[in-house]
Coordinates of C-alpha atoms in Angstrom, one line a residue:
M856 CA 5.3 2.4 -5.2
S857 CA 7.7 5.3 -4.9
D858 CA 10.8 3.3 -4.0
V859 CA 13.9 5.3 -4.8
V860 CA 15.9 3.3 -7.3
D861 CA 18.7 3.8 -9.8
E862 CA 16.9 4.8 -13.1
G863 CA 20.0 4.4 -15.3
G864 CA 23.7 4.4 -15.4
D865 CA 25.9 1.4 -14.8
C866 CA 23.0 -1.0 -14.5
T867 CA 25.0 -4.0 -15.6
G868 CA 28.7 -3.0 -15.1
H869 CA 31.0 -3.9 -12.2
R870 CA 28.3 -5.3 -9.9
A871 CA 28.7 -8.9 -8.9
T872 CA 26.2 -11.5 -10.1
V873 CA 24.1 -13.5 -7.6
T874 CA 23.2 -17.2 -7.4
E875 CA 19.9 -18.7 -6.3
A876 CA 21.4 -19.6 -2.9
E877 CA 22.7 -16.2 -2.4
V878 CA 19.4 -14.6 -3.3
D879 CA 17.7 -16.8 -0.7
A880 CA 20.2 -15.9 2.0
L881 CA 20.1 -12.2 1.1
V882 CA 16.3 -11.9 1.2
Q883 CA 16.0 -13.7 4.5
G884 CA 18.7 -11.5 5.9
I885 CA 17.6 -8.1 4.7
C886 CA 13.8 -8.3 4.7
F887 CA 13.2 -9.2 8.4
K888 CA 15.5 -7.3 10.7
T889 CA 14.4 -8.3 14.2
G890 CA 14.6 -6.5 17.5
P891 CA 12.4 -4.6 19.9
P892 CA 9.8 -2.5 18.1
R893 CA 11.1 1.0 18.5
T894 CA 10.4 3.0 15.4
L895 CA 7.3 3.9 13.3
G896 CA 6.8 5.4 9.9
V897 CA 4.1 6.4 7.4
E898 CA 4.0 6.9 3.7
L899 CA 1.1 9.1 2.5
E900 CA 0.0 9.2 -1.1
W901 CA -2.3 12.0 -2.3
L902 CA -4.2 12.8 -5.4
I903 CA -3.7 16.3 -6.7
H904 CA -6.8 18.1 -7.9
D905 CA -7.6 21.6 -9.1
R906 CA -9.0 23.4 -6.1
D907 CA -11.9 25.0 -7.9
L908 CA -12.7 22.4 -10.6
P909 CA -11.7 19.0 -9.2
Q910 CA -13.2 17.2 -12.1
R911 CA -10.8 19.1 -14.5
P912 CA -7.5 17.2 -15.2
V913 CA -4.4 18.9 -13.9
T914 CA -2.1 19.5 -16.8
P915 CA 1.5 18.2 -16.8
E916 CA 2.7 21.7 -17.0
R917 CA 0.9 22.7 -13.8
L918 CA 2.1 19.6 -12.0
R919 CA 5.7 20.3 -13.0
A920 CA 5.5 23.8 -11.8
A921 CA 3.9 22.7 -8.6
Y922 CA 6.5 20.1 -7.8
A923 CA 9.3 22.5 -8.6
A924 CA 7.9 24.9 -6.0
V925 CA 7.3 22.1 -3.4
R926 CA 10.9 20.8 -3.8
A927 CA 12.2 24.2 -2.9
V928 CA 10.6 23.8 0.6
P929 CA 12.7 22.1 3.3
L930 CA 10.8 19.0 4.5
G931 CA 11.5 16.3 7.1
S932 CA 9.9 13.6 5.0
A933 CA 11.0 12.4 1.6
L934 CA 9.0 13.7 -1.3
T935 CA 8.4 11.5 -4.3
V936 CA 6.0 11.6 -7.3
E937 CA 3.9 8.7 -8.5
P938 CA 3.4 7.9 -12.2
G939 CA 0.0 9.6 -12.4
G940 CA 1.3 12.7 -10.7
Q941 CA 0.2 11.7 -7.2
L942 CA 2.4 13.2 -4.4
E943 CA 3.9 10.9 -1.7
L944 CA 5.5 11.9 1.6
S945 CA 7.5 9.2 3.4
S946 CA 8.3 10.0 7.0
P947 CA 11.7 9.3 8.5
P948 CA 11.7 6.5 11.1
A949 CA 10.2 8.0 14.2
A950 CA 10.9 7.1 17.8
S951 CA 7.2 7.6 18.8
L952 CA 3.8 8.0 17.3
M953 CA 3.7 11.7 18.3
E954 CA 7.1 12.3 16.7
C955 CA 5.8 10.8 13.5
V956 CA 2.6 12.8 13.6
G957 CA 4.4 16.0 14.3
T958 CA 6.9 15.7 11.5
V959 CA 4.4 14.7 8.8
S960 CA 1.8 17.3 9.9
A961 CA 4.4 20.1 9.6
D962 CA 5.5 18.8 6.2
L963 CA 1.9 18.6 4.9
A964 CA 1.1 22.1 6.1
A965 CA 4.1 23.4 4.1
V966 CA 3.2 21.4 1.0
R967 CA -0.4 22.5 1.1
A968 CA 0.6 26.1 1.4
V969 CA 2.8 25.9 -1.8
L970 CA 0.1 23.9 -3.7
G971 CA -2.5 26.4 -2.7
E972 CA -0.6 29.2 -4.4
Q973 CA -0.8 27.1 -7.5
G974 CA -4.6 26.6 -7.2
L975 CA -4.1 22.9 -6.3
V976 CA -5.1 20.7 -3.3
L977 CA -4.2 17.4 -1.9
V978 CA -7.1 14.9 -1.9
G979 CA -7.4 11.9 0.3
L980 CA -9.1 9.2 -1.8
G981 CA -8.1 5.6 -2.5
H982 CA -8.9 6.0 -6.2
D983 CA -9.5 9.1 -8.3
P984 CA -13.3 9.2 -8.8
F985 CA -13.2 11.2 -12.0
R986 CA -10.6 9.6 -14.2
V987 CA -7.5 7.5 -14.7
P988 CA -5.1 10.3 -15.5
D989 CA -2.5 10.2 -18.3
R990 CA 0.9 9.1 -17.1
F991 CA 2.9 12.0 -15.7
L992 CA 6.3 10.3 -15.3
R993 CA 8.0 9.2 -18.5
E994 CA 10.9 7.2 -17.2
P995 CA 12.3 3.7 -18.1
R996 CA 11.1 2.2 -14.8
Y997 CA 7.5 3.3 -15.5
D998 CA 7.6 2.5 -19.2
A999 CA 8.6 -1.0 -18.3
M1000 CA 6.1 -1.3 -15.4
E1001 CA 3.2 -0.3 -17.6
T1002 CA 4.2 -2.7 -20.4
C1003 CA 4.4 -5.5 -17.8
L1004 CA 1.2 -4.7 -16.0
D1005 CA -0.8 -4.2 -19.2
R1006 CA -0.5 -7.9 -19.8
T1007 CA -3.0 -8.6 -17.1
G1008 CA -5.5 -5.9 -18.0
P1009 CA -6.2 -2.3 -17.0
A1010 CA -5.8 -2.7 -13.3
G1011 CA -2.1 -1.8 -13.4
R1012 CA -2.8 1.6 -15.0
H1013 CA -5.4 2.3 -12.3
M1014 CA -2.8 1.4 -9.6
M1015 CA -0.1 3.5 -11.2
R1016 CA -2.0 6.6 -12.1
A1017 CA -5.1 6.9 -10.0
S1018 CA -4.6 5.3 -6.6
A1019 CA -3.5 6.7 -3.3
S1020 CA -2.9 5.2 0.1
V1021 CA -1.8 5.4 3.7
Q1022 CA 1.0 3.0 4.2
V1023 CA 2.0 2.3 7.8
C1024 CA 5.5 1.0 8.6
V1025 CA 6.2 -0.9 11.8
D1026 CA 9.3 -2.8 12.9
A1027 CA 9.5 -6.5 12.2
G1028 CA 9.5 -7.4 15.9
H1029 CA 11.4 -9.6 18.3
E1030 CA 13.1 -12.8 17.1
E1031 CA 11.5 -14.8 19.8
P1032 CA 7.7 -15.7 20.0
G1033 CA 5.1 -13.6 21.7
P1034 CA 2.8 -10.7 20.9
L1035 CA 5.7 -8.7 19.6
G1036 CA 7.6 -11.5 17.9
H1037 CA 8.2 -11.2 14.1
G1038 CA 6.3 -14.4 13.3
R1039 CA 3.2 -13.2 15.2
R1040 CA 3.4 -9.7 13.7
W1041 CA 3.7 -11.1 10.2
W1042 CA 0.6 -13.3 10.7
L1043 CA -1.3 -10.5 12.4
A1044 CA -0.6 -8.1 9.6
H1045 CA -2.2 -10.4 7.0
Q1046 CA -5.3 -11.0 9.1
L1047 CA -5.7 -7.5 10.6
G1048 CA -5.1 -6.2 7.1
A1049 CA -8.5 -7.2 6.0
V1050 CA -10.0 -5.3 8.9
L1051 CA -8.1 -2.2 8.0
V1052 CA -9.3 -2.5 4.4
A1053 CA -12.9 -2.6 5.6
A1054 CA -12.6 0.1 8.2
F1055 CA -10.8 2.6 6.0
A1056 CA -12.3 1.8 2.6
N1057 CA -12.5 5.1 0.7
S1058 CA -12.7 4.4 -3.1
P1059 CA -16.2 3.3 -4.2
L1060 CA -16.2 5.3 -7.4
I1061 CA -14.5 5.0 -10.8
D1062 CA -15.5 7.3 -13.7
R1063 CA -18.0 8.9 -11.3
L1064 CA -19.9 5.6 -11.0
P1065 CA -20.2 3.2 -8.1
T1066 CA -18.2 0.1 -8.7
G1067 CA -20.0 -2.1 -6.2
W1068 CA -16.7 -2.2 -4.1
L1069 CA -16.1 0.1 -1.2
S1070 CA -12.4 -0.2 -1.8
S1071 CA -12.0 -0.3 -5.6
R1072 CA -8.3 0.4 -5.0
Q1073 CA -8.0 -2.9 -3.3
L1074 CA -9.8 -4.6 -6.1
M1075 CA -7.4 -3.1 -8.6
W1076 CA -4.4 -4.4 -6.6
A1077 CA -5.9 -7.8 -6.5
E1078 CA -6.6 -7.8 -10.2
I1079 CA -2.9 -7.3 -10.9
G1080 CA -2.5 -10.9 -9.8
A1081 CA -1.0 -13.0 -7.0
A1082 CA 2.5 -13.2 -8.5
R1083 CA 3.0 -9.4 -8.5
A1084 CA 0.6 -8.2 -5.8
G1085 CA 0.0 -11.2 -3.6
A1086 CA 1.4 -12.5 -0.3
P1087 CA 3.3 -15.8 0.2
P1088 CA 1.2 -18.7 1.5
P1089 CA 0.0 -18.1 5.1
H1090 CA 1.1 -20.2 8.2
E1091 CA 4.6 -20.6 6.9
E1092 CA 7.8 -19.3 8.5
P1093 CA 8.1 -15.7 7.3
R1094 CA 11.7 -15.5 6.1
S1095 CA 11.7 -18.7 4.0
A1096 CA 8.2 -18.1 2.6
W1097 CA 9.1 -14.6 1.5
A1098 CA 12.4 -15.6 0.0
R1099 CA 10.7 -18.4 -2.0
H1100 CA 8.1 -15.9 -3.1
V1101 CA 10.7 -13.4 -4.3
L1102 CA 12.5 -16.1 -6.3
D1103 CA 9.4 -17.5 -7.9
S1104 CA 7.9 -14.1 -8.8
P1105 CA 8.2 -12.9 -12.4
V1106 CA 10.9 -10.3 -13.3
M1107 CA 9.2 -7.1 -14.2
C1108 CA 12.2 -5.8 -16.3
V1109 CA 15.8 -6.2 -17.1
R1110 CA 17.4 -2.8 -16.7
Q1111 CA 19.7 -1.5 -19.4
D1112 CA 22.4 1.3 -19.4
G1113 CA 20.8 2.8 -22.5
G1114 CA 17.5 2.6 -24.4
P1115 CA 14.3 1.0 -23.3
W1116 CA 14.5 -1.7 -20.6
E1117 CA 13.7 -5.3 -21.5
V1118 CA 10.4 -6.6 -20.3
P1119 CA 10.6 -10.4 -20.3
E1120 CA 7.4 -12.5 -20.1
G1121 CA 7.2 -15.3 -17.6
L1122 CA 10.8 -15.2 -16.4
T1123 CA 11.0 -15.7 -12.7
F1124 CA 14.0 -14.5 -10.7
R1125 CA 14.8 -18.1 -9.8
E1126 CA 15.0 -18.9 -13.6
W1127 CA 17.1 -15.8 -14.1
T1128 CA 19.7 -17.0 -11.6
R1129 CA 19.7 -20.4 -13.4
G1130 CA 20.9 -18.9 -16.6
Q1131 CA 17.8 -17.8 -18.4
G1132 CA 17.5 -14.2 -19.4
S1133 CA 19.7 -11.9 -21.6
R1134 CA 22.4 -11.5 -18.9
P1135 CA 23.1 -12.8 -15.3
P1136 CA 21.3 -11.0 -12.5
T1137 CA 23.3 -8.8 -10.0
R1138 CA 22.7 -7.8 -6.4
A1139 CA 21.4 -4.5 -7.8
D1140 CA 18.9 -6.4 -9.9
L1141 CA 17.7 -8.2 -6.8
D1142 CA 17.3 -5.0 -4.9
Y1143 CA 15.3 -3.6 -7.8
H1144 CA 13.2 -6.8 -8.1
L1145 CA 12.1 -6.4 -4.5
T1146 CA 10.7 -2.9 -5.3
T1147 CA 8.6 -4.4 -8.1
L1148 CA 6.6 -6.7 -5.8
F1149 CA 3.5 -5.2 -4.3
P1150 CA 2.1 -7.5 -1.6
P1151 CA -0.3 -6.1 0.9
V1152 CA 2.4 -6.5 3.6
R1153 CA 5.9 -5.9 2.2
P1154 CA 8.9 -6.8 4.4
R1155 CA 11.7 -4.3 3.9
G1156 CA 13.6 -4.9 7.2
H1157 CA 10.4 -3.5 8.7
L1158 CA 6.8 -4.4 7.7
E1159 CA 5.1 -2.0 5.3
L1160 CA 1.3 -2.3 5.5
R1161 CA 0.0 -1.2 2.1
M1162 CA -3.7 -2.0 2.2
I1163 CA -5.2 1.2 3.6
D1164 CA -7.0 3.7 1.2
A1165 CA -6.0 7.3 1.4
Q1166 CA -8.2 9.1 3.9
P1167 CA -10.4 12.2 3.7
G1168 CA -9.6 15.5 5.4
E1169 CA -6.3 17.1 6.2
D1170 CA -5.6 14.9 9.2
G1171 CA -7.6 11.7 8.3
W1172 CA -4.4 9.8 7.9
I1173 CA -3.6 10.1 11.6
V1174 CA -6.3 7.6 12.6
P1175 CA -5.1 4.5 10.6
L1176 CA -1.5 5.4 11.7
A1177 CA -2.4 5.6 15.3
V1178 CA -4.7 2.5 15.3
T1179 CA -2.1 0.4 13.5
A1180 CA 0.7 1.5 15.7
A1181 CA -1.3 0.7 18.9
L1182 CA -2.3 -2.7 17.7
F1183 CA 1.2 -3.7 16.8
D1184 CA 3.5 -2.0 19.3
D1185 CA 1.5 -2.1 22.5
P1186 CA 1.7 -5.7 23.9
Q1187 CA -1.7 -5.7 25.5
A1188 CA -3.4 -4.3 22.4
A1189 CA -1.4 -6.7 20.1
E1190 CA -2.6 -9.7 22.1
T1191 CA -6.2 -8.4 22.0
A1192 CA -6.0 -7.9 18.2
Y1193 CA -4.6 -11.4 17.8
R1194 CA -7.4 -13.0 19.7
C1195 CA -10.0 -10.9 17.8
V1196 CA -8.8 -11.6 14.3
K1197 CA -8.0 -15.3 14.8
P1198 CA -11.6 -16.4 14.0
L1199 CA -11.4 -14.4 10.7
A1200 CA -8.6 -16.6 9.5
E1201 CA -11.1 -19.4 8.8
R1202 CA -12.8 -17.2 6.2
A1203 CA -9.5 -16.8 4.3
L1204 CA -9.6 -20.6 3.6
N1205 CA -5.8 -20.7 4.1
L1206 CA -5.3 -18.7 0.8
P1207 CA -2.8 -15.9 0.6
A1208 CA -3.9 -12.3 1.0
P1209 CA -5.5 -10.5 -0.8
H1210 CA -6.8 -13.3 -3.0
N1211 CA -9.1 -14.9 -0.6
P1212 CA -12.8 -14.5 0.5
L1213 CA -12.0 -12.6 3.7
W1214 CA -10.1 -9.8 1.8
S1215 CA -12.7 -9.9 -0.9
D1216 CA -15.5 -9.3 1.5
A1217 CA -13.5 -6.5 3.2
A1218 CA -13.0 -4.6 0.0
R1219 CA -16.5 -5.1 -1.3
L1220 CA -18.6 -4.7 1.8
G1221 CA -16.5 -2.8 4.3
L1222 CA -17.9 -2.8 7.8
A1223 CA -21.4 -3.8 6.5
D1224 CA -20.0 -7.3 7.0
P1225 CA -21.2 -8.1 10.6
E1226 CA -18.1 -10.1 11.6
L1227 CA -15.6 -7.5 10.3
R1228 CA -17.6 -4.8 12.0
E1229 CA -17.5 -6.6 15.4
V1230 CA -13.7 -7.3 15.1
A1231 CA -13.0 -3.7 14.0
A1232 CA -14.9 -2.3 17.0
A1233 CA -13.0 -4.5 19.4
C1234 CA -9.6 -3.6 17.7
F1235 CA -10.4 0.1 17.8
A1236 CA -11.4 -0.1 21.4
A1237 CA -8.1 -1.9 22.2
A1238 CA -6.2 0.7 20.3
L1239 CA -7.9 3.6 22.0
D1240 CA -7.1 2.1 25.4
A1241 CA -3.4 1.6 24.3
L1242 CA -2.8 5.0 22.8
P1243 CA -2.1 6.8 26.1
R1244 CA 0.5 4.2 26.9
L1245 CA 2.2 5.0 23.7
G1246 CA 2.3 8.7 24.6
A1247 CA -0.5 9.8 22.2
G1248 CA -1.8 13.3 22.7
T1249 CA -5.5 14.1 23.1
E1250 CA -5.8 15.3 19.5
V1251 CA -4.8 11.8 18.4
T1252 CA -7.0 9.9 20.9
D1253 CA -9.9 12.2 20.1
A1254 CA -9.5 11.5 16.4
V1255 CA -9.6 7.8 16.9
A1256 CA -12.5 8.0 19.3
G1257 CA -14.4 10.1 16.8
Y1258 CA -13.7 7.7 14.0
L1259 CA -14.9 4.8 16.2
E1260 CA -18.2 6.6 16.9
R1261 CA -18.8 8.0 13.4
Y1262 CA -17.9 5.0 11.4
V1263 CA -16.9 1.7 13.1
A1264 CA -19.7 1.6 15.6
R1265 CA -22.2 2.2 12.8
G1266 CA -20.8 -0.3 10.4
R1267 CA -19.7 2.4 8.0
C1268 CA -16.5 3.7 6.4
P1269 CA -15.6 6.9 4.4
A1270 CA -16.7 5.2 1.2
D1271 CA -20.3 5.2 2.5
D1272 CA -20.2 9.0 2.8
L1273 CA -19.1 9.3 -0.9
L1274 CA -22.0 7.0 -2.0
D1275 CA -24.5 8.9 0.1
A1276 CA -23.4 12.1 -1.5
L1277 CA -24.3 10.9 -5.0
P1278 CA -27.7 12.5 -5.8
G1279 CA -30.3 10.0 -6.8
T1280 CA -27.7 7.3 -7.5
P1281 CA -28.3 4.0 -5.7
A1282 CA -25.2 1.9 -4.8
A1283 CA -24.4 -0.6 -7.5
P1284 CA -24.9 -4.3 -6.7
A1285 CA -21.8 -6.1 -5.6
G1286 CA -19.7 -7.2 -8.4
S1287 CA -20.8 -4.5 -10.9
G1288 CA -19.1 -1.5 -12.2
P1289 CA -16.5 -0.4 -14.8
D1290 CA -13.8 -3.0 -13.8
A1291 CA -15.8 -5.5 -11.7
Q1292 CA -18.5 -6.8 -14.0
G1293 CA -20.0 -10.0 -12.7
R1294 CA -17.4 -10.5 -10.0
K1295 CA -18.3 -12.0 -6.7
D1296 CA -14.8 -12.4 -5.2
I1297 CA -11.4 -10.8 -5.7
P1298 CA -9.8 -12.8 -8.6
S1299 CA -6.9 -15.1 -7.8

């Protein structure tokens, strides 16, 4: 969500317009850059709470002061702010898992020290359990985004203001077939993604009440709709499928050099290139359009896996990073993961993620689903076996082993801990809660 984009100035000037054919070629060329998997990255979103009274909203004045102080600290990762005031750290591409862990761990220690002086803490939860905060950022991008997303209901505001995640970035992979080929990795990301949703679900509460979904954050993403937050059809060649999806997705906004941005309704980028819209689209508009699509797996030259809830504890984020890296970048583990998740594909009914029964069950049930639990256990075991081959230190392998024992082997996830901690409050039946009344599956 925190893509760095031009928020004004010369939005429509000297930039060349693009045709439909040019958009197709550009998207296929820039979104899947193939080659041997060599780099890894992670983007960590965090809620910010008052250290002593987490249920008390953090005022905009406190957030502004805190961010001013944090920005004065040299960091190896890029620091950005989400619309609700969430903090995001995006690591630089790392040559190894341990390099990525080291850089981000040092940055987080520095950020926590500064926030602690302000009486604030970073909180790893997929959705704020207390509230949907007021919007902190007042910029044309987010004004337009909120206007657009409000058309499909309240889920967009939940996503913008109250959600947080661990987003793992892996290289697209080899051009040729095989465990590390880009076609296999694209397919694997969409099937394994449901397992990652289930294993790391950590957002069962909204407004302090159980929603009936262990990953309410994933429910909110799905409710935004397939055009904005869905994947292309499965089992199609990745480049052409993604290019078609980009062209047929609705335009969130038409940026202007001054004043509010236009928010068209129902205008696809393909229609924009064919003469509809208030002005012709430019290459800059295409680049911007790509940042307004939020599929569970977003190709950006590399693959950005966006489905994992933010994790509890100071170092909880390391486990999904390490497991994902191992299952994608170690050939043996990647082959094991592929074989394990292949039977799950039948439950998806050939429907795009996350709007299919497999992803719905993962978000609602977590590892209480027997098949997801079995696959998760096999994938974690394969990752644990692969981590030494990737140069992982004992602190990382111990963290993954501990998570496997505490959660996966027991059919649990961090969301279960949150529900257990509610005094005298039984978990709500599936499909109930503030934003999920009567639902049995994620909506399409």
